PDB file of C-alpha atoms and ligand atoms in Angstrom:
ATOM      1  CA  UNK A   1      -4.326   1.498   4.284  1.00  0.00           C
ATOM      2  CA  UNK A   2      -1.232   0.283   2.455  1.00  0.00           C
ATOM      3  CA  UNK A   3       0.367  -3.183   2.372  1.00  0.00           C
ATOM      4  CA  UNK A   4       3.703  -4.224   0.911  1.00  0.00           C
ATOM      5  CA  UNK A   5       3.792  -7.895  -0.069  1.00  0.00           C
ATOM      6  CA  UNK A   6       7.160  -9.363  -1.023  1.00  0.00           C
ATOM      7  CA  UNK A   7       7.222 -12.037  -3.743  1.00  0.00           C
ATOM      8  CA  UNK A   8       3.754 -11.004  -4.928  1.00  0.00           C
ATOM      9  CA  UNK A   9       4.174 -11.759  -8.632  1.00  0.00           C
ATOM     10  CA  UNK A  10       2.784 -15.278  -8.148  1.00  0.00           C
ATOM     11  CA  UNK A  11       1.824 -17.993  -5.681  1.00  0.00           C
ATOM     12  CA  UNK A  12       1.075 -17.232  -2.046  1.00  0.00           C
ATOM     13  CA  UNK A  13       2.307 -13.628  -2.248  1.00  0.00           C
ATOM     14  CA  UNK A  14      -0.006 -12.845  -5.137  1.00  0.00           C
ATOM     15  CA  UNK A  15      -2.977 -14.419  -3.306  1.00  0.00           C
ATOM     16  CA  UNK A  16      -2.163 -12.319  -0.202  1.00  0.00           C
ATOM     17  CA  UNK A  17      -1.930  -9.162  -2.315  1.00  0.00           C
ATOM     18  CA  UNK A  18      -5.330  -9.827  -3.931  1.00  0.00           C
ATOM     19  CA  UNK A  19      -7.031 -10.706  -0.631  1.00  0.00           C
ATOM     20  CA  UNK A  20      -5.664  -7.602   1.108  1.00  0.00           C
ATOM     21  CA  UNK A  21      -6.811  -5.510  -1.877  1.00  0.00           C
ATOM     22  CA  UNK A  22     -10.292  -7.019  -1.487  1.00  0.00           C
ATOM     23  CA  UNK A  23     -10.131  -5.955   2.161  1.00  0.00           C
ATOM     24  CA  UNK A  24      -9.414  -2.340   1.159  1.00  0.00           C
ATOM     25  CA  UNK A  25      -5.629  -2.070   1.057  1.00  0.00           C
ATOM     26  CA  UNK A  26      -3.606  -0.384  -1.663  1.00  0.00           C
ATOM     27  CA  UNK A  27      -0.765  -2.748  -2.532  1.00  0.00           C
ATOM     28  CA  UNK A  28       2.953  -2.430  -3.208  1.00  0.00           C
ATOM     29  CA  UNK A  29       3.794  -5.560  -5.213  1.00  0.00           C
ATOM     30  CA  UNK A  30       7.402  -6.642  -4.714  1.00  0.00           C
ATOM     31  CA  UNK A  31       9.036  -9.212  -6.992  1.00  0.00           C
ATOM     32  CA  UNK A  32      12.496 -10.289  -8.100  1.00  0.00           C
ATOM     33  CA  UNK A  33      12.609 -10.965 -11.837  1.00  0.00           C
ATOM     34  CA  UNK A  34       9.269 -11.750 -13.475  1.00  0.00           C
ATOM     35  CA  UNK A  35       8.118  -8.329 -14.806  1.00  0.00           C
ATOM     36  CA  UNK A  36       5.155  -9.756 -16.728  1.00  0.00           C
ATOM     37  CA  UNK A  37       3.754 -11.690 -13.763  1.00  0.00           C
ATOM     38  CA  UNK A  38       4.160  -8.684 -11.450  1.00  0.00           C
ATOM     39  CA  UNK A  39       2.309  -6.525 -13.985  1.00  0.00           C
ATOM     40  CA  UNK A  40      -0.512  -9.118 -14.017  1.00  0.00           C
ATOM     41  CA  UNK A  41      -0.815  -8.911 -10.229  1.00  0.00           C
ATOM     42  CA  UNK A  42      -0.947  -5.114 -10.420  1.00  0.00           C
ATOM     43  CA  UNK A  43      -3.659  -5.236 -13.112  1.00  0.00           C
ATOM     44  CA  UNK A  44      -5.761  -7.684 -11.073  1.00  0.00           C
ATOM     45  CA  UNK A  45      -5.538  -5.457  -7.990  1.00  0.00           C
ATOM     46  CA  UNK A  46      -6.503  -2.393 -10.018  1.00  0.00           C
ATOM     47  CA  UNK A  47      -9.570  -4.292 -11.286  1.00  0.00           C
ATOM     48  CA  UNK A  48     -10.602  -4.576  -7.623  1.00  0.00           C
ATOM     49  CA  UNK A  49     -10.567  -0.770  -7.460  1.00  0.00           C
ATOM     50  CA  UNK A  50      -7.375  -0.395  -5.419  1.00  0.00           C
ATOM     51  CA  UNK A  51      -4.088   1.321  -6.193  1.00  0.00           C
ATOM     52  CA  UNK A  52      -1.171  -1.009  -6.964  1.00  0.00           C
ATOM     53  CA  UNK A  53       2.412  -0.622  -8.170  1.00  0.00           C
ATOM     54  CA  UNK A  54       5.163  -3.134  -8.824  1.00  0.00           C
ATOM     55  CA  UNK A  55       8.567  -2.760  -7.144  1.00  0.00           C
ATOM     56  CA  UNK A  56      11.389  -4.898  -8.488  1.00  0.00           C
ATOM     57  CA  UNK A  57      13.886  -5.579  -5.701  1.00  0.00           C
ATOM     58  CA  UNK A  58      15.870  -8.574  -4.544  1.00  0.00           C
ATOM     59  CA  UNK A  59      14.988  -8.711  -0.840  1.00  0.00           C
ATOM     60  CA  UNK A  60      18.422 -10.196  -0.100  1.00  0.00           C
ATOM     61  CA  UNK A  61      19.996  -6.924  -1.251  1.00  0.00           C
ATOM     62  CA  UNK A  62      19.767  -4.347   1.564  1.00  0.00           C
ATOM     63  CA  UNK A  63      20.369  -1.346  -0.690  1.00  0.00           C
ATOM     64  CA  UNK A  64      17.633  -2.475  -3.097  1.00  0.00           C
ATOM     65  CA  UNK A  65      15.255  -2.976  -0.165  1.00  0.00           C
ATOM     66  CA  UNK A  66      16.042   0.471   1.278  1.00  0.00           C
ATOM     67  CA  UNK A  67      15.372   2.045  -2.120  1.00  0.00           C
ATOM     68  CA  UNK A  68      12.103   0.083  -2.471  1.00  0.00           C
ATOM     69  CA  UNK A  69      10.824   1.349   0.891  1.00  0.00           C
ATOM     70  CA  UNK A  70      11.744   4.935  -0.073  1.00  0.00           C
ATOM     71  CA  UNK A  71       9.836   4.480  -3.359  1.00  0.00           C
ATOM     72  CA  UNK A  72       6.831   2.953  -1.581  1.00  0.00           C
ATOM     73  CA  UNK A  73       6.761   5.897   0.847  1.00  0.00           C
ATOM     74  CA  UNK A  74       6.930   8.333  -2.077  1.00  0.00           C
ATOM     75  CA  UNK A  75       4.151   6.632  -4.030  1.00  0.00           C
ATOM     76  CA  UNK A  76       1.808   5.561  -1.212  1.00  0.00           C
ATOM     77  CA  UNK A  77       2.712   7.921   1.662  1.00  0.00           C
ATOM     78  CA  UNK A  78       2.339   5.296   4.397  1.00  0.00           C
ATOM     79  CA  UNK A  79       2.788   1.616   5.277  1.00  0.00           C
ATOM     80  CA  UNK A  80       0.414  -0.358   7.505  1.00  0.00           C
ATOM     81  CA  UNK A  81       1.224  -3.982   6.651  1.00  0.00           C
ATOM     82  CA  UNK A  82       4.314  -5.898   5.534  1.00  0.00           C
ATOM     83  CA  UNK A  83       3.899  -9.472   4.329  1.00  0.00           C
ATOM     84  CA  UNK A  84       7.391 -10.994   4.307  1.00  0.00           C
ATOM     85  CA  UNK A  85       6.735 -13.754   1.794  1.00  0.00           C
ATOM     86  CA  UNK A  86       9.508 -13.879  -0.849  1.00  0.00           C
ATOM     87  CA  UNK A  87      11.288 -17.181  -0.356  1.00  0.00           C
ATOM     88  CA  UNK A  88      13.072 -19.973  -2.176  1.00  0.00           C
ATOM     89  CA  UNK A  89      13.439 -23.708  -1.711  1.00  0.00           C
ATOM     90  CA  UNK A  90      16.279 -25.811  -3.061  1.00  0.00           C
ATOM     91  CA  UNK A  91      16.046 -29.275  -1.569  1.00  0.00           C
ATOM     92  CA  UNK A  92      19.220 -31.294  -1.085  1.00  0.00           C
ATOM     93  CA  UNK A  93      20.348 -33.993   1.287  1.00  0.00           C
ATOM     94  CA  UNK A  94      23.149 -32.907   3.632  1.00  0.00           C
ATOM     95  CA  UNK A  95      26.028 -34.260   1.571  1.00  0.00           C
ATOM     96  CA  UNK A  96      24.645 -32.694  -1.620  1.00  0.00           C
ATOM     97  CA  UNK A  97      24.220 -29.154  -0.276  1.00  0.00           C
ATOM     98  CA  UNK A  98      26.352 -26.737  -2.253  1.00  0.00           C
ATOM     99  CA  UNK A  99      27.708 -23.440  -0.989  1.00  0.00           C
ATOM    100  CA  UNK A 100      26.028 -21.271  -3.603  1.00  0.00           C
ATOM    101  CA  UNK A 101      22.555 -22.672  -2.942  1.00  0.00           C
ATOM    102  CA  UNK A 102      23.099 -22.523   0.827  1.00  0.00           C
ATOM    103  CA  UNK A 103      24.050 -18.835   0.689  1.00  0.00           C
ATOM    104  CA  UNK A 104      21.141 -17.984  -1.610  1.00  0.00           C
ATOM    105  CA  UNK A 105      18.611 -19.638   0.728  1.00  0.00           C
ATOM    106  CA  UNK A 106      20.030 -17.982   3.837  1.00  0.00           C
ATOM    107  CA  UNK A 107      20.215 -14.599   2.085  1.00  0.00           C
ATOM    108  CA  UNK A 108      16.664 -14.593   0.735  1.00  0.00           C
ATOM    109  CA  UNK A 109      14.781 -16.573   3.405  1.00  0.00           C
ATOM    110  CA  UNK A 110      16.457 -15.038   6.464  1.00  0.00           C
ATOM    111  CA  UNK A 111      18.355 -11.850   5.614  1.00  0.00           C
ATOM    112  CA  UNK A 112      15.612 -10.747   3.219  1.00  0.00           C
ATOM    113  CA  UNK A 113      13.010 -10.995   6.002  1.00  0.00           C
ATOM    114  CA  UNK A 114      15.196  -8.951   8.377  1.00  0.00           C
ATOM    115  CA  UNK A 115      15.883  -6.305   5.714  1.00  0.00           C
ATOM    116  CA  UNK A 116      12.190  -5.766   5.042  1.00  0.00           C
ATOM    117  CA  UNK A 117      11.096  -6.002   8.697  1.00  0.00           C
ATOM    118  CA  UNK A 118      13.705  -3.392   9.644  1.00  0.00           C
ATOM    119  CA  UNK A 119      12.625  -0.936   6.957  1.00  0.00           C
ATOM    120  CA  UNK A 120       8.924  -1.533   7.677  1.00  0.00           C
ATOM    121  CA  UNK A 121       9.404  -1.054  11.425  1.00  0.00           C
ATOM    122  CA  UNK A 122      11.144   2.278  10.771  1.00  0.00           C
ATOM    123  CA  UNK A 123       8.058   3.500   8.907  1.00  0.00           C
ATOM    124  CA  UNK A 124       5.480   1.952  11.281  1.00  0.00           C
ATOM    125  CA  UNK A 125       7.114   3.087  14.528  1.00  0.00           C
ATOM    126  CA  UNK A 126       6.438   6.751  13.848  1.00  0.00           C
ATOM    127  CA  UNK A 127       2.688   6.022  13.625  1.00  0.00           C
ATOM    128  CA  UNK A 128       2.782   3.493  16.508  1.00  0.00           C
ATOM    129  CA  UNK A 129       0.791   1.150  14.311  1.00  0.00           C
ATOM    130  CA  UNK A 130       1.619  -1.695  11.967  1.00  0.00           C
ATOM    131  CA  UNK A 131       1.444  -5.392  11.284  1.00  0.00           C
ATOM    132  CA  UNK A 132       4.219  -7.635  10.023  1.00  0.00           C
ATOM    133  CA  UNK A 133       3.353 -11.127   8.810  1.00  0.00           C
ATOM    134  CA  UNK A 134       6.192 -13.546   8.089  1.00  0.00           C
ATOM    135  CA  UNK A 135       5.529 -16.508   5.816  1.00  0.00           C
ATOM    136  CA  UNK A 136       7.285 -19.482   7.402  1.00  0.00           C
ATOM    137  CA  UNK A 137       6.603 -23.148   6.594  1.00  0.00           C
ATOM    138  CA  UNK A 138       5.438 -26.317   8.287  1.00  0.00           C
ATOM    139  CA  UNK A 139       8.985 -27.513   7.514  1.00  0.00           C
ATOM    140  CA  UNK A 140      10.061 -25.317  10.445  1.00  0.00           C
ATOM    141  CA  UNK A 141       8.427 -27.792  12.839  1.00  0.00           C
ATOM    142  CA  UNK A 142       8.257 -30.997  10.778  1.00  0.00           C
ATOM    143  CA  UNK A 143      11.388 -32.801   9.608  1.00  0.00           C
ATOM    144  CA  UNK A 144      11.241 -33.427   5.867  1.00  0.00           C
ATOM    145  CA  UNK A 145      14.236 -35.281   4.427  1.00  0.00           C
ATOM    146  CA  UNK A 146      16.184 -33.128   2.004  1.00  0.00           C
ATOM    147  CA  UNK A 147      14.901 -29.887   3.503  1.00  0.00           C
ATOM    148  CA  UNK A 148      17.668 -29.277   6.050  1.00  0.00           C
ATOM    149  CA  UNK A 149      18.513 -25.831   4.695  1.00  0.00           C
ATOM    150  CA  UNK A 150      14.943 -24.776   3.989  1.00  0.00           C
ATOM    151  CA  UNK A 151      13.682 -25.909   7.409  1.00  0.00           C
ATOM    152  CA  UNK A 152      16.580 -24.130   9.127  1.00  0.00           C
ATOM    153  CA  UNK A 153      15.688 -20.872   7.370  1.00  0.00           C
ATOM    154  CA  UNK A 154      12.014 -21.249   8.316  1.00  0.00           C
ATOM    155  CA  UNK A 155      12.953 -22.119  11.912  1.00  0.00           C
ATOM    156  CA  UNK A 156      14.839 -18.833  11.914  1.00  0.00           C
ATOM    157  CA  UNK A 157      11.690 -17.082  10.680  1.00  0.00           C
ATOM    158  CA  UNK A 158       9.723 -18.496  13.638  1.00  0.00           C
ATOM    159  CA  UNK A 159      12.394 -17.356  16.104  1.00  0.00           C
ATOM    160  CA  UNK A 160      12.666 -13.878  14.633  1.00  0.00           C
ATOM    161  CA  UNK A 161       8.867 -13.583  14.736  1.00  0.00           C
ATOM    162  CA  UNK A 162       8.813 -14.093  18.506  1.00  0.00           C
ATOM    163  CA  UNK A 163      11.770 -11.795  19.196  1.00  0.00           C
ATOM    164  CA  UNK A 164      10.644  -8.986  16.908  1.00  0.00           C
ATOM    165  CA  UNK A 165       7.125  -9.239  18.364  1.00  0.00           C
ATOM    166  CA  UNK A 166       8.539  -8.588  21.831  1.00  0.00           C
ATOM    167  CA  UNK A 167      10.784  -5.765  20.633  1.00  0.00           C
ATOM    168  CA  UNK A 168       8.091  -4.023  18.601  1.00  0.00           C
ATOM    169  CA  UNK A 169       5.037  -4.476  20.868  1.00  0.00           C
ATOM    170  CA  UNK A 170       5.754  -1.223  22.752  1.00  0.00           C
ATOM    171  CA  UNK A 171       5.885   0.502  19.344  1.00  0.00           C
ATOM    172  CA  UNK A 172       2.352  -0.608  18.432  1.00  0.00           C
ATOM    173  CA  UNK A 173       3.537  -3.178  15.869  1.00  0.00           C
ATOM    174  CA  UNK A 174       2.467  -6.826  15.930  1.00  0.00           C
ATOM    175  CA  UNK A 175       4.584  -9.549  14.321  1.00  0.00           C
ATOM    176  CA  UNK A 176       3.089 -12.943  13.510  1.00  0.00           C
ATOM    177  CA  UNK A 177       3.892 -15.802  11.154  1.00  0.00           C
ATOM    178  CA  UNK A 178       1.978 -18.350   9.125  1.00  0.00           C
ATOM    179  CA  UNK A 179       3.437 -21.792   8.498  1.00  0.00           C
ATOM    180  CA  UNK A 180       1.830 -23.319   5.403  1.00  0.00           C
ATOM    181  CA  UNK A 181       2.019 -27.026   4.608  1.00  0.00           C
ATOM    182  CA  UNK A 182       1.928 -28.166   0.984  1.00  0.00           C
ATOM    183  CA  UNK A 183       0.334 -25.370  -1.029  1.00  0.00           C
ATOM    184  CA  UNK A 184      -0.375 -25.633  -4.772  1.00  0.00           C
ATOM    185  CA  UNK A 185       2.078 -23.111  -6.277  1.00  0.00           C
ATOM    186  CA  UNK A 186       5.015 -23.267  -8.686  1.00  0.00           C
ATOM    187  CA  UNK A 187       7.208 -24.099  -5.675  1.00  0.00           C
ATOM    188  CA  UNK A 188       5.764 -27.626  -5.643  1.00  0.00           C
ATOM    189  CA  UNK A 189       6.901 -28.143  -9.261  1.00  0.00           C
ATOM    190  CA  UNK A 190      10.351 -28.902  -7.872  1.00  0.00           C
ATOM    191  CA  UNK A 191       9.108 -31.988  -5.998  1.00  0.00           C
ATOM    192  CA  UNK A 192       8.954 -35.287  -7.994  1.00  0.00           C
ATOM    193  CA  UNK A 193       5.312 -36.379  -8.671  1.00  0.00           C
ATOM    194  CA  UNK A 194       5.689 -39.685  -6.794  1.00  0.00           C
ATOM    195  CA  UNK A 195       6.897 -37.782  -3.701  1.00  0.00           C
ATOM    196  CA  UNK A 196       3.963 -35.367  -4.008  1.00  0.00           C
ATOM    197  CA  UNK A 197       1.571 -38.334  -4.115  1.00  0.00           C
ATOM    198  CA  UNK A 198       3.179 -39.727  -0.965  1.00  0.00           C
ATOM    199  CA  UNK A 199       2.900 -36.337   0.822  1.00  0.00           C
ATOM    200  CA  UNK A 200      -0.714 -35.947  -0.290  1.00  0.00           C
ATOM    201  CA  UNK A 201      -1.645 -39.242   1.386  1.00  0.00           C
ATOM    202  CA  UNK A 202      -0.178 -38.064   4.701  1.00  0.00           C
ATOM    203  CA  UNK A 203      -2.427 -34.967   4.932  1.00  0.00           C
ATOM    204  CA  UNK A 204      -5.444 -35.630   7.223  1.00  0.00           C
ATOM    205  CA  UNK A 205      -7.575 -33.171   5.194  1.00  0.00           C
ATOM    206  CA  UNK A 206      -6.740 -35.324   2.145  1.00  0.00           C
ATOM    207  CA  UNK A 207      -5.497 -32.634  -0.216  1.00  0.00           C
ATOM    208  CA  UNK A 208      -2.941 -29.871  -0.688  1.00  0.00           C
ATOM    209  CA  UNK A 209      -3.868 -26.342   0.339  1.00  0.00           C
ATOM    210  CA  UNK A 210      -4.349 -23.382  -1.994  1.00  0.00           C
ATOM    211  CA  UNK A 211      -2.637 -20.002  -1.935  1.00  0.00           C
ATOM    212  CA  UNK A 212      -6.056 -18.584  -1.048  1.00  0.00           C
ATOM    213  CA  UNK A 213      -6.149 -20.744   2.118  1.00  0.00           C
ATOM    214  CA  UNK A 214      -2.960 -18.999   3.245  1.00  0.00           C
ATOM    215  CA  UNK A 215      -4.067 -15.535   2.106  1.00  0.00           C
ATOM    216  CA  UNK A 216      -7.284 -15.797   4.138  1.00  0.00           C
ATOM    217  CA  UNK A 217      -5.308 -16.369   7.346  1.00  0.00           C
ATOM    218  CA  UNK A 218      -2.760 -13.645   6.515  1.00  0.00           C
ATOM    219  CA  UNK A 219      -5.579 -11.147   5.921  1.00  0.00           C
ATOM    220  CA  UNK A 220      -7.242 -12.170   9.197  1.00  0.00           C
ATOM    221  CA  UNK A 221      -3.994 -11.573  11.082  1.00  0.00           C
ATOM    222  CA  UNK A 222      -3.893  -8.100   9.501  1.00  0.00           C
ATOM    223  CA  UNK A 223      -7.394  -7.290  10.737  1.00  0.00           C
ATOM    224  CA  UNK A 224      -8.205  -5.584  14.038  1.00  0.00           C
ATOM    225  CA  UNK A 225      -9.668  -8.901  15.296  1.00  0.00           C
ATOM    226  CA  UNK A 226      -6.033  -9.956  15.839  1.00  0.00           C
ATOM    227  CA  UNK A 227      -4.737  -6.741  17.425  1.00  0.00           C
ATOM    228  CA  UNK A 228      -3.899  -8.532  20.705  1.00  0.00           C
ATOM    229  CA  UNK A 229      -2.134 -11.476  19.023  1.00  0.00           C
ATOM    230  CA  UNK A 230       1.613 -11.184  18.490  1.00  0.00           C
ATOM    231  CA  UNK A 231       4.625 -13.455  18.198  1.00  0.00           C
ATOM    232  CA  UNK A 232       2.531 -16.437  17.068  1.00  0.00           C
ATOM    233  CA  UNK A 233       3.057 -18.964  14.295  1.00  0.00           C
ATOM    234  CA  UNK A 234      -0.231 -20.172  12.774  1.00  0.00           C
ATOM    235  CA  UNK A 235       0.108 -23.534  11.032  1.00  0.00           C
ATOM    236  CA  UNK A 236      -1.982 -23.926   7.850  1.00  0.00           C
ATOM    237  CA  UNK A 237      -1.354 -27.511   6.782  1.00  0.00           C
ATOM    238  CA  UNK A 238      -4.600 -29.510   6.714  1.00  0.00           C
ATOM    239  CA  UNK A 239      -3.360 -31.393   9.773  1.00  0.00           C
ATOM    240  CA  UNK A 240      -0.107 -32.618   8.176  1.00  0.00           C
ATOM    241  CA  UNK A 241       2.011 -31.833  11.245  1.00  0.00           C
ATOM    242  CA  UNK A 242      -0.328 -33.484  13.793  1.00  0.00           C
TER     243      UNK A 242
HETATM  244  P1  NAP B   1       6.691 -19.221  -5.650  1.00  0.00           P
HETATM  245  O1  NAP B   1       5.418 -19.611  -6.334  1.00  0.00           O
HETATM  246  O2  NAP B   1       7.974 -19.867  -6.048  1.00  0.00           O
HETATM  247  O3  NAP B   1       6.829 -17.605  -5.742  1.00  0.00           O
HETATM  248  C1  NAP B   1       7.954 -16.992  -5.163  1.00  0.00           C
HETATM  249  C2  NAP B   1       7.776 -15.500  -5.199  1.00  0.00           C
HETATM  250  O4  NAP B   1       8.877 -14.907  -4.508  1.00  0.00           O
HETATM  251  C3  NAP B   1       7.785 -14.914  -6.590  1.00  0.00           C
HETATM  252  O5  NAP B   1       6.938 -13.792  -6.597  1.00  0.00           O
HETATM  253  C4  NAP B   1       9.251 -14.471  -6.782  1.00  0.00           C
HETATM  254  O6  NAP B   1       9.417 -13.380  -7.692  1.00  0.00           O
HETATM  255  C5  NAP B   1       9.547 -14.005  -5.377  1.00  0.00           C
HETATM  256  N1  NAP B   1      10.959 -13.998  -5.038  1.00  0.00           N
HETATM  257  C6  NAP B   1      11.827 -15.042  -5.029  1.00  0.00           C
HETATM  258  N2  NAP B   1      13.049 -14.624  -4.642  1.00  0.00           N
HETATM  259  C7  NAP B   1      12.938 -13.284  -4.411  1.00  0.00           C
HETATM  260  C8  NAP B   1      13.842 -12.284  -3.998  1.00  0.00           C
HETATM  261  N3  NAP B   1      15.117 -12.563  -3.742  1.00  0.00           N
HETATM  262  N4  NAP B   1      13.384 -11.017  -3.867  1.00  0.00           N
HETATM  263  C9  NAP B   1      12.094 -10.698  -4.128  1.00  0.00           C
HETATM  264  N5  NAP B   1      11.183 -11.611  -4.515  1.00  0.00           N
HETATM  265  C10 NAP B   1      11.607 -12.885  -4.660  1.00  0.00           C
HETATM  266  O7  NAP B   1       6.590 -19.482  -4.072  1.00  0.00           O
HETATM  267  P2  NAP B   1       5.320 -19.724  -3.126  1.00  0.00           P
HETATM  268  O8  NAP B   1       5.026 -21.180  -3.141  1.00  0.00           O
HETATM  269  O9  NAP B   1       4.254 -18.754  -3.399  1.00  0.00           O
HETATM  270  O10 NAP B   1       6.016 -19.414  -1.711  1.00  0.00           O
HETATM  271  C11 NAP B   1       5.915 -18.161  -1.088  1.00  0.00           C
HETATM  272  C12 NAP B   1       6.392 -18.289   0.346  1.00  0.00           C
HETATM  273  O11 NAP B   1       5.634 -19.320   0.990  1.00  0.00           O
HETATM  274  C13 NAP B   1       7.868 -18.682   0.495  1.00  0.00           C
HETATM  275  O12 NAP B   1       8.431 -17.996   1.600  1.00  0.00           O
HETATM  276  C14 NAP B   1       7.787 -20.177   0.783  1.00  0.00           C
HETATM  277  O13 NAP B   1       8.902 -20.632   1.507  1.00  0.00           O
HETATM  278  C15 NAP B   1       6.513 -20.248   1.583  1.00  0.00           C
HETATM  279  N6  NAP B   1       5.894 -21.580   1.597  1.00  0.00           N
HETATM  280  C16 NAP B   1       5.427 -22.157   0.449  1.00  0.00           C
HETATM  281  C17 NAP B   1       4.841 -23.430   0.515  1.00  0.00           C
HETATM  282  C18 NAP B   1       4.283 -24.140  -0.699  1.00  0.00           C
HETATM  283  O14 NAP B   1       3.931 -25.337  -0.586  1.00  0.00           O
HETATM  284  N7  NAP B   1       4.171 -23.502  -1.842  1.00  0.00           N
HETATM  285  C19 NAP B   1       4.744 -24.084   1.744  1.00  0.00           C
HETATM  286  C20 NAP B   1       5.237 -23.463   2.876  1.00  0.00           C
HETATM  287  C21 NAP B   1       5.798 -22.211   2.802  1.00  0.00           C
HETATM  288  P3  NAP B   1       9.675 -13.619  -9.286  1.00  0.00           P
HETATM  289  O15 NAP B   1       8.343 -14.107  -9.844  1.00  0.00           O
HETATM  290  O16 NAP B   1      10.026 -12.277  -9.818  1.00  0.00           O
HETATM  291  O17 NAP B   1      10.738 -14.640  -9.397  1.00  0.00           O
END
């Protein structure tokens, strides 16, 4: 079994890659710029006894994504799972949103997911088997001031999950999403400490989640126990959105 995880050089993507490797998958590790971190992920997967290779590609760039899927096919010969995870956040209140940041978020968080889902579906359809997991965010259902752009992109991820699930069900492909709350990764470094403290207090479980918490759910969705589940968004937020 082979899984391609986008944005797997660190954070949630890396945790998903390692958990899927533990579960027996060979892993294609996608990343954007951090060669050293991607190489670390590959080495850690290899230590688990699985095959792994790093594929540098900006998911917002369709041509780069097409080439990556050709390379993955050449190196691994098949594709069973896509974890659409590569994403960016750039918080700004409405009047502070700039065009460059807006385009970057829409390109990576929305277009990037479509690019990869399209290429993955092409490969999976021929075998009538595959699983696509989209990493959304609790911000898709919970209004957080300053996250207008980010929440809009993650709302789009939820909508595409439902539509693609319906389109691809007859082809034997399930499409689900996970919506993490606050997860301890480098992404949180962008939030001021006093804000983080405030957010922490509003989580019923009393603490932020870990990348492993998300990876465990992603891996479960990839297992046969979830073969009859499609089009769903599973919230992983310690109760934050309740
Ligand atoms: P992170 O620590 O910032 O890591 C981002 C990863 O995505 C890195 O591997 C990065 O590669 C890669 N990446 C960024 N832009 C890319 C592009 N254009 N093409 C390919 N790869 C790209 O982020 P994270 O916290 O793990 O977040 C992962 C996903 O979870 C995102 O979709 C995010 O929106 C979602 N999420 C995170 C949280 C949270 O609290 N952390 C909560 C909810 C949802 P390089 O290392 O090469 O730059």
